[in-house]
Coordinates of C-alpha atoms in Angstrom, one line a residue:
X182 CA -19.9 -3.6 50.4
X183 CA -17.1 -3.9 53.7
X184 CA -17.1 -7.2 55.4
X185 CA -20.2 -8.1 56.7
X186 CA -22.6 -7.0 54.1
X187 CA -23.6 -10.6 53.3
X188 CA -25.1 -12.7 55.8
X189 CA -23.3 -16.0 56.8
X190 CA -24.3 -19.3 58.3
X191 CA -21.9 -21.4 60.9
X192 CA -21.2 -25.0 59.1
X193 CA -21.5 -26.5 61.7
X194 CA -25.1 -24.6 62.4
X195 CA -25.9 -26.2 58.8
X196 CA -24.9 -29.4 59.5
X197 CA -27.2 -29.8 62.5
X198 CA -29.2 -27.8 60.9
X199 CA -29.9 -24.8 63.2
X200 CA -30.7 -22.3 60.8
X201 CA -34.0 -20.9 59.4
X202 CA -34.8 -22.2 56.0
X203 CA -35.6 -18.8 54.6
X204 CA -32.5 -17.8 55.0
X205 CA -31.6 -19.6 52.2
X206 CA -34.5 -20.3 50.3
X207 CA -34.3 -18.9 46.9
X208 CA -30.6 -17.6 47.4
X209 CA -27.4 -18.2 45.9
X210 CA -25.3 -19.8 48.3
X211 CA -21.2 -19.3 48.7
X212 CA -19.7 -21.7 50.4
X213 CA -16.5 -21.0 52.3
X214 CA -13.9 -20.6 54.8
X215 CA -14.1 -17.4 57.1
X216 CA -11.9 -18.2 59.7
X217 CA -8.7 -16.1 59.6
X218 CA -6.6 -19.6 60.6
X219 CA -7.4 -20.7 56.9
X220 CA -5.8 -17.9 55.4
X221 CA -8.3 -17.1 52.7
X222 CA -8.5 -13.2 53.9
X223 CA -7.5 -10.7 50.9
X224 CA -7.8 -6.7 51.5
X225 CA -9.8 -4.8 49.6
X226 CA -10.6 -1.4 48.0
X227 CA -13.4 -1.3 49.8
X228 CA -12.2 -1.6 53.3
X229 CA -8.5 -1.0 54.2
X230 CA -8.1 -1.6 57.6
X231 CA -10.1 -5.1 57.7
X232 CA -9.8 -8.0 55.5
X233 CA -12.7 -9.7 53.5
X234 CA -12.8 -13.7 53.2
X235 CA -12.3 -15.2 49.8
X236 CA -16.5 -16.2 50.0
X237 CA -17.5 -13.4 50.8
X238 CA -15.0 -11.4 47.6
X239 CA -17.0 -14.2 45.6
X240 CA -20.7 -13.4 46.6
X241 CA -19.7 -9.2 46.0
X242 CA -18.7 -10.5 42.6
X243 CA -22.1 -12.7 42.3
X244 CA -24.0 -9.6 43.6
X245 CA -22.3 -7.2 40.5
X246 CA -23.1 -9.7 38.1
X247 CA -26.7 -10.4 39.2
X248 CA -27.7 -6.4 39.5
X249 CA -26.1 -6.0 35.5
X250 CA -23.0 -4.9 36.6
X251 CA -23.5 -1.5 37.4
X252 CA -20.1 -0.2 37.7
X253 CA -19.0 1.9 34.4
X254 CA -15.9 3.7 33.1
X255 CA -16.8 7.5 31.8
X256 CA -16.0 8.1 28.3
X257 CA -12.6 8.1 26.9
X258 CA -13.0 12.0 26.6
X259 CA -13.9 12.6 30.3
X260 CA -10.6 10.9 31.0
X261 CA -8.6 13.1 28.8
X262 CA -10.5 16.1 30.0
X263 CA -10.0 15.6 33.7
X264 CA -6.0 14.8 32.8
X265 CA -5.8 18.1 31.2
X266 CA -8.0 20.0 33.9
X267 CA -5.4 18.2 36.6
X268 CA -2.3 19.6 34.9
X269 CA -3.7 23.2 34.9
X270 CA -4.5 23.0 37.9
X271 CA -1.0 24.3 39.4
X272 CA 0.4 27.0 36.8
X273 CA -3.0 28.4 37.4
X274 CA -2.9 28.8 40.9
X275 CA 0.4 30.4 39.9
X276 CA -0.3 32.8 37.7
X277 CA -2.7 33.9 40.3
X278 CA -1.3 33.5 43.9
X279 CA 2.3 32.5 45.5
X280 CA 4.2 29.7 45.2
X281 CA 3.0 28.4 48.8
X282 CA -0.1 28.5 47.8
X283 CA 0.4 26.1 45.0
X284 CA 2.3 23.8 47.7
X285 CA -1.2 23.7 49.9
X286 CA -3.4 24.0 46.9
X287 CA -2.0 20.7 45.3
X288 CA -2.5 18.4 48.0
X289 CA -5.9 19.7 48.7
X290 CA -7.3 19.2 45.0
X291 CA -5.7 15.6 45.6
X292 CA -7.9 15.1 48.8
X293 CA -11.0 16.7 46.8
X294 CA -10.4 14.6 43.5
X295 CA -10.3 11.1 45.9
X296 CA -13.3 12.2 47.8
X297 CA -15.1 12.7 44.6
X298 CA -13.8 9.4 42.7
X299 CA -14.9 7.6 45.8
X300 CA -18.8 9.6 45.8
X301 CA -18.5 8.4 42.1
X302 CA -17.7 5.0 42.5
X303 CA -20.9 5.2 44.9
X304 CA -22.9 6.3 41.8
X305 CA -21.6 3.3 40.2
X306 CA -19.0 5.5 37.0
X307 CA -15.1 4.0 38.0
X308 CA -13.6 7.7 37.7
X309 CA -9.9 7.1 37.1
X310 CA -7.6 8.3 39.9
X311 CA -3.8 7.3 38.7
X312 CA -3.5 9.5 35.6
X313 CA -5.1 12.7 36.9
X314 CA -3.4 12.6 39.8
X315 CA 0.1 11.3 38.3
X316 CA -0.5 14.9 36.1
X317 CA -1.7 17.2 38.6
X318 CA 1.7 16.0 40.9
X319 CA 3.8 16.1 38.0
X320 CA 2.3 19.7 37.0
X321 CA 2.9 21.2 40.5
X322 CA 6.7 20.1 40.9
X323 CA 7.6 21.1 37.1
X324 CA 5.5 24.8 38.3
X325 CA 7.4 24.8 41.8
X326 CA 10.3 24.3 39.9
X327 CA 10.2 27.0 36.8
X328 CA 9.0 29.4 39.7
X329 CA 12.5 28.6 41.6
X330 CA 14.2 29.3 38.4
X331 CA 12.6 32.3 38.0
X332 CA 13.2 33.7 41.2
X333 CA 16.8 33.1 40.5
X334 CA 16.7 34.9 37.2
X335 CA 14.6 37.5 38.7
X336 CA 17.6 37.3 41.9
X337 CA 20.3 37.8 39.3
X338 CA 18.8 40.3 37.3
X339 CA 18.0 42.9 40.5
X340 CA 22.0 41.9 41.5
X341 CA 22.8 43.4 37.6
X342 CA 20.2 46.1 38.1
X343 CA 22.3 47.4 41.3
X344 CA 25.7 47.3 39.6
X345 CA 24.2 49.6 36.7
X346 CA 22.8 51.8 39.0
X347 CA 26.1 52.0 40.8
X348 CA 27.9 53.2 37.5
X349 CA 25.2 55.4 36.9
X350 CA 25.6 57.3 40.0
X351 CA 29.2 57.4 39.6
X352 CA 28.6 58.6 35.9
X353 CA 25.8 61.4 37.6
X354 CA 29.5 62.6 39.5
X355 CA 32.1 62.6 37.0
X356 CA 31.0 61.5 33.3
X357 CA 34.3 61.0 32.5
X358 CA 34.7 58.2 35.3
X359 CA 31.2 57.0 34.5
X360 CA 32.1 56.4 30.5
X361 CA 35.0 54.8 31.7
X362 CA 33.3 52.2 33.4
X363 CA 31.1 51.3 30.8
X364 CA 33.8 50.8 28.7
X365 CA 35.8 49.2 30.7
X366 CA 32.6 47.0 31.5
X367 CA 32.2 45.6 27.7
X368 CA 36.1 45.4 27.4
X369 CA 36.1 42.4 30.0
X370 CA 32.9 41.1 29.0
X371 CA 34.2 41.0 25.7
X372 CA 37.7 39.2 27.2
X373 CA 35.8 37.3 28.8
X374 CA 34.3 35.9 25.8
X375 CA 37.5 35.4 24.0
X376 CA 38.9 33.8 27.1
X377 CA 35.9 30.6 26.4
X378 CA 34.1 32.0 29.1
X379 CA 30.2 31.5 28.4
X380 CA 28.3 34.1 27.7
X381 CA 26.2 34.9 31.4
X382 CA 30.0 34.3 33.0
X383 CA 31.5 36.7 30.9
X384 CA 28.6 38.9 31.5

């Protein structure tokens, strides 16, 4: 648990002894310093914004041992599973809806995956956290990225479109002028070529 989910005793309440016997009767005792002036505070997983004395890290660890140490990893295939499911996650969304929507989609499925490692640590199964995330962020920038790419292709091809269409309208006019072009159209591409151009330049 947090800080403060073990019951302490004052020392010095010990030492005069000002305490109630059954508080300790039958107990397993830590003993420790608390006070933040000795420096034994450590953070923990388990609270963030408030630090946990070194005794008190010791009597969680006595408390796991003594209750069989109910924490446990899932299977190995679980792992693999939710890895896979995590970098799927993105192209899906994709395939389906816009690019934005992967943008808003990703960080929520991070929120929802924490939320549910956390409810599962509850339960007592360690859910692993780095390696479906580390896939489901590496999934959505390689998908934000082949999207951009495509848009560009997509960009270039309409430009090429428009320039066909062009000729072709001239061509409706005058088939003479419109032949023309065409020809004239492989002739560079094909200079182009023999000048080391590459092929979508010369294009």
């Amino acid at each position: 648990g947090p800080p403060g989910t073990f019951p302490t005793l004052s020392f010095a309440d010990i030492l005069r002894g000002r305490f109630a016997p059954g508080a300790v009767r039958g107990k397993v005792i830590v003993i420790g310093a608390t006070s933040p002036t000795l420096q034994d505070l450590h953070a923990t997983p388990e609270a963030s914004d408030e630090l946990m004395s070194g005794a008190e890290i010791q009597a969680n660890a006595i408390w796991t041992v003594l209750h069989g140490i109910p924490l446990r990893s899932p299977p190995d295939f679980v792992v693999i599973v939710l890895v896979i499911l995590a970098s799927l996650m993105a192209p899906l969304v994709r395939f389906r809806l816009s690019v934005a929507a992967v943008a808003v989609a990703t960080p929520l499925a991070a929120m929802t995956y924490l939320a549910t490692a956390q409810l599962a640590f509850n339960a007592g199964v360690v859910v692993p956290v780095v390696g479906p995330l580390a896939a489901l962020a590496v999934s959505a920038a390689a998908t934000l990225v082949a999207s951009h790419l495509l848009v560009t292709c997509e960009l270039h091809a309409t430009q090429f479109e428009i320039v066909q269409r062009l000729g072709r309208a001239a061509e409706a006019r005058d088939g003479a002028t419109g032949r023309h072009l065409e020809r004239m159209t492989l002739l560079c591409e094909q200079l182009g070529k023999a000048a080391g151009l590459r092929r979508r330049q010369a294009r």
